[in-house]
Short mmCIF file of C-alpha atoms and ligand atoms in Angstrom, two decimals:
data_model
loop_
_atom_site.label_atom_id
_atom_site.label_comp_id
_atom_site.label_asym_id
_atom_site.label_seq_id
_atom_site.Cartn_x
_atom_site.Cartn_y
_atom_site.Cartn_z
CA UNK A 194 87.75 91.45 132.92
CA UNK A 195 87.37 87.89 134.33
CA UNK A 196 84.37 86.74 136.30
CA UNK A 197 85.55 84.10 139.14
CA UNK A 198 81.86 82.18 139.93
CA UNK A 199 79.64 79.67 139.60
CA UNK A 200 76.72 79.38 137.42
CA UNK A 201 74.30 77.64 139.28
CA UNK A 202 74.95 80.55 142.41
CA UNK A 203 72.72 81.97 142.14
CA UNK A 204 74.77 85.27 142.82
CA UNK A 205 77.20 84.60 140.10
CA UNK A 206 74.24 84.03 138.14
CA UNK A 207 72.86 87.43 138.50
CA UNK A 208 76.78 88.36 137.01
CA UNK A 209 76.27 86.03 133.98
CA UNK A 210 72.36 87.73 132.94
CA UNK A 211 73.85 90.89 133.61
CA UNK A 212 77.02 90.15 131.13
CA UNK A 213 74.30 88.94 128.41
CA UNK A 214 71.44 91.76 128.91
CA UNK A 215 74.64 94.81 127.89
CA UNK A 216 76.68 92.14 125.53
CA UNK A 217 79.59 92.67 127.98
CA UNK A 218 82.72 90.66 126.97
CA UNK A 219 84.41 88.28 129.69
CA UNK A 220 85.63 85.29 130.94
CA UNK A 221 84.28 82.91 133.09
CA UNK A 222 86.33 81.04 135.45
CA UNK A 223 84.83 78.19 137.91
CA UNK A 224 85.34 78.47 140.80
CA UNK A 225 83.95 74.79 143.13
CA UNK A 226 83.26 76.18 146.33
CA UNK A 227 82.21 72.44 147.32
CA UNK A 228 85.62 72.07 147.23
CA UNK A 229 87.24 74.84 148.87
CA UNK A 230 88.63 76.10 145.99
CA UNK A 231 87.43 79.87 147.40
CA UNK A 232 89.67 79.13 150.01
CA UNK A 233 92.48 78.93 148.19
CA UNK A 234 96.13 80.70 149.78
CA UNK A 235 95.69 82.21 145.75
CA UNK A 236 91.67 83.26 145.86
CA UNK A 237 91.93 84.38 148.83
CA UNK A 238 95.11 86.59 147.85
CA UNK A 239 92.31 88.21 145.51
CA UNK A 240 88.95 88.65 148.14
CA UNK A 241 90.30 87.73 151.93
CA UNK A 242 85.56 86.65 151.49
CA UNK A 243 86.33 83.42 150.50
CA UNK A 244 83.56 83.74 147.74
CA UNK A 245 81.87 84.19 144.60
CA UNK A 246 81.24 86.00 142.33
CA UNK A 247 84.31 87.80 142.08
CA UNK A 248 85.33 90.63 139.54
CA UNK A 249 88.70 90.89 138.28
CA UNK A 250 89.77 94.40 136.78
CA UNK A 251 92.96 94.26 136.63
CA UNK A 252 95.81 92.41 138.79
CA UNK A 253 95.31 94.51 141.45
CA UNK A 254 91.87 95.89 140.65
CA UNK A 255 89.58 93.40 142.11
CA UNK A 256 85.63 93.79 142.94
CA UNK A 257 83.70 91.59 145.67
CA UNK A 258 79.62 91.44 146.45
CA UNK A 259 77.18 90.55 143.81
CA UNK A 260 75.31 93.24 143.79
CA UNK A 261 78.63 95.78 144.31
CA UNK A 262 79.66 93.89 141.13
CA UNK A 263 76.38 94.69 139.28
CA UNK A 264 76.15 98.05 139.71
CA UNK A 265 79.60 99.48 138.76
CA UNK A 266 79.49 97.45 135.29
CA UNK A 267 76.00 98.28 134.28
CA UNK A 268 76.38 102.27 135.41
CA UNK A 269 75.62 104.24 132.03
CA UNK A 270 73.47 101.80 131.11
CA UNK A 271 69.50 102.21 131.35
CA UNK A 272 70.05 98.85 134.19
CA UNK A 273 71.75 101.68 136.28
CA UNK A 274 70.10 104.91 136.05
CA UNK A 275 71.46 107.95 136.81
CA UNK A 276 69.27 110.10 138.67
CA UNK A 277 70.47 109.48 142.13
CA UNK A 278 67.11 109.09 144.02
CA UNK A 279 66.52 106.27 141.75
CA UNK A 280 70.08 104.83 142.82
CA UNK A 281 69.74 104.53 145.83
CA UNK A 282 66.07 102.57 145.33
CA UNK A 283 68.15 100.02 143.84
CA UNK A 284 70.53 99.68 146.51
CA UNK A 285 67.12 99.81 149.12
CA UNK A 286 66.23 96.84 147.06
CA UNK A 287 69.47 95.57 146.99
CA UNK A 288 69.69 95.71 150.81
CA UNK A 289 66.43 94.09 151.37
CA UNK A 290 67.67 91.15 149.10
CA UNK A 291 70.80 90.63 151.05
CA UNK A 292 69.83 91.13 154.85
CA UNK A 293 65.60 90.10 154.33
CA UNK A 294 65.58 87.67 151.40
CA UNK A 295 69.80 85.44 150.44
CA UNK A 296 69.59 85.00 153.80
CA UNK A 297 65.89 82.91 153.99
CA UNK A 298 65.58 81.73 150.58
CA UNK A 299 69.28 81.31 149.54
CA UNK A 300 70.42 79.65 151.98
CA UNK A 301 67.11 77.20 152.11
CA UNK A 302 67.95 76.58 148.46
CA UNK A 303 72.04 75.71 149.10
CA UNK A 304 70.70 73.59 151.68
CA UNK A 305 67.82 71.72 149.56
CA UNK A 306 70.02 71.51 145.93
CA UNK A 307 73.65 71.89 146.81
CA UNK A 308 73.92 69.72 150.16
CA UNK A 309 71.04 67.20 148.96
CA UNK A 310 69.01 68.00 152.46
CA UNK A 311 71.13 66.61 155.22
CA UNK A 312 69.19 65.62 157.94
CA UNK A 313 71.85 68.26 160.30
CA UNK A 314 70.70 70.92 158.33
CA UNK A 315 66.30 70.31 158.19
CA UNK A 316 65.31 71.97 160.84
CA UNK A 317 67.02 75.20 159.70
CA UNK A 318 65.80 74.61 156.08
CA UNK A 319 62.10 74.32 157.52
CA UNK A 320 63.16 77.44 160.24
CA UNK A 321 63.93 79.61 155.95
CA UNK A 322 60.36 79.33 155.34
CA UNK A 323 58.83 81.82 157.25
CA UNK A 324 61.84 85.02 156.59
CA UNK A 325 61.52 83.68 152.58
CA UNK A 326 57.70 84.02 152.72
CA UNK A 327 58.37 87.25 154.07
CA UNK A 328 60.49 88.62 151.88
CA UNK A 329 58.15 87.68 148.83
CA UNK A 330 55.40 89.13 150.21
CA UNK A 331 56.84 92.10 149.96
CA UNK A 332 58.10 91.75 146.93
CA UNK A 333 54.59 90.89 146.33
CA UNK A 334 53.04 93.85 147.37
CA UNK A 335 55.47 96.00 145.55
CA UNK A 336 54.87 94.46 141.91
CA UNK A 337 50.97 94.91 142.17
CA UNK A 338 51.94 98.71 142.14
CA UNK A 339 54.41 98.67 139.49
CA UNK A 340 55.94 96.64 136.75
CA UNK A 341 59.46 96.31 138.01
CA UNK A 342 60.90 96.91 141.51
CA UNK A 343 61.77 100.25 141.14
CA UNK A 344 58.68 101.69 138.73
CA UNK A 345 58.71 101.69 135.32
CA UNK A 346 62.09 100.04 134.08
CA UNK A 347 63.66 97.70 134.54
CA UNK A 348 67.48 97.80 136.64
CA UNK A 349 69.99 95.84 138.73
CA UNK A 350 67.84 95.68 141.42
CA UNK A 351 65.44 93.50 139.12
CA UNK A 352 68.60 91.79 138.71
CA UNK A 353 69.28 91.81 142.95
CA UNK A 354 66.29 90.60 143.33
CA UNK A 355 65.54 87.59 140.33
CA UNK A 356 68.82 85.93 141.44
CA UNK A 357 67.09 83.59 143.53
CA UNK A 358 62.95 84.45 143.61
CA UNK A 359 62.96 82.65 139.98
CA UNK A 360 64.33 79.37 141.90
CA UNK A 361 62.70 79.79 144.67
CA UNK A 362 61.22 76.47 144.59
CA UNK A 363 64.15 74.74 144.90
CA UNK A 364 64.53 76.42 148.67
CA UNK A 365 61.04 75.10 149.24
CA UNK A 366 59.06 78.24 147.90
CA UNK A 367 55.64 78.08 145.58
CA UNK A 368 55.60 80.97 143.89
CA UNK A 369 51.81 79.81 142.67
CA UNK A 370 51.14 82.24 145.96
CA UNK A 371 52.97 85.46 144.31
CA UNK A 372 51.08 86.40 141.07
CA UNK A 373 52.71 89.28 140.77
CA UNK A 374 56.36 88.28 141.16
CA UNK A 375 55.63 86.00 138.96
CA UNK A 376 54.54 88.16 136.43
CA UNK A 377 57.48 89.81 137.01
CA UNK A 378 59.56 86.68 136.51
CA UNK A 379 58.23 87.05 132.52
CA UNK A 380 59.23 89.80 132.04
CA UNK A 381 62.67 89.99 133.11
CA UNK A 382 62.49 86.69 130.82
CA UNK A 383 61.03 88.51 128.06
CA UNK A 384 64.28 91.29 128.09
CA UNK A 385 65.77 91.08 124.93
CA UNK A 386 69.48 88.69 125.27
CA UNK A 387 67.53 88.04 128.54
CA UNK A 388 69.96 83.96 129.29
CA UNK A 389 68.30 81.18 131.33
CA UNK A 390 70.26 79.89 134.76
CA UNK A 391 72.72 76.86 134.04
CA UNK A 392 70.19 73.66 135.21
N1 LIG B 207 76.68 89.08 150.07
C1 LIG B 207 77.73 88.10 148.71
C2 LIG B 207 77.55 86.92 149.43
C3 LIG B 207 78.50 85.63 148.56
C4 LIG B 207 78.31 84.67 148.66
O1 LIG B 207 77.88 84.11 149.82
N2 LIG B 207 78.80 83.32 148.18
C5 LIG B 207 78.79 82.45 147.60
C6 LIG B 207 77.78 81.30 146.80
S1 LIG B 207 76.22 82.29 146.54
C7 LIG B 207 80.19 81.74 148.26
O2 LIG B 207 81.67 81.75 147.71
N3 LIG B 207 80.24 80.96 148.92
C8 LIG B 207 81.73 80.02 149.42
C9 LIG B 207 81.79 80.26 150.79
O3 LIG B 207 81.57 80.93 152.25
O4 LIG B 207 82.90 79.66 151.21
C10 LIG B 207 77.89 88.26 147.89
O5 LIG B 207 76.15 88.65 147.19
O6 LIG B 207 78.39 88.64 146.50
#
């Protein structure tokens, strides 16, 4: 299988981390989004949204959306338990990630780290801070009650939220105020075959 991605994108790194945790063989094809490489006619034919990550399973089988890719690849492993309520809880956190976390923390990080904080996006960067802290506060509350987001066991929900939370400082979010999140980050980093994001 082929993964089209950029290792420094949190959405793509989620898949890279899962590949490592589950020892899944794959080919990684780098896509330079700042150069428009995800909007070429050839790429748009594979994924009309023009976004990465994109998983290619065969010539006519593609899967986009990082969290859908994670659950597909983890099916049958401990990271995606078979119990349907557990699966729904995982998805609950993944929808939270996409709607209440990523649009604040990942976008603030993009403006700061990828774009170098251009003047025309500074106001947007600062406007993202409240929403990002709200999401972190919700995670902190949950992680004070259990070691992982859905309970005692690490699942793809944790990988989904780990992607951008562990680099939240690059979006201006200081994690010192969130001790349970910091503990949770360390637990994930202790997993066998954990792979760090490239600098
Ligand atoms: N909801 C998607 C978001 C994917 C996404 O926003 N990808 C960014 C990189 S992190 C991208 O490809 N941006 C290029 C573009 O939109 O042109 C997911 O979780 O996979």
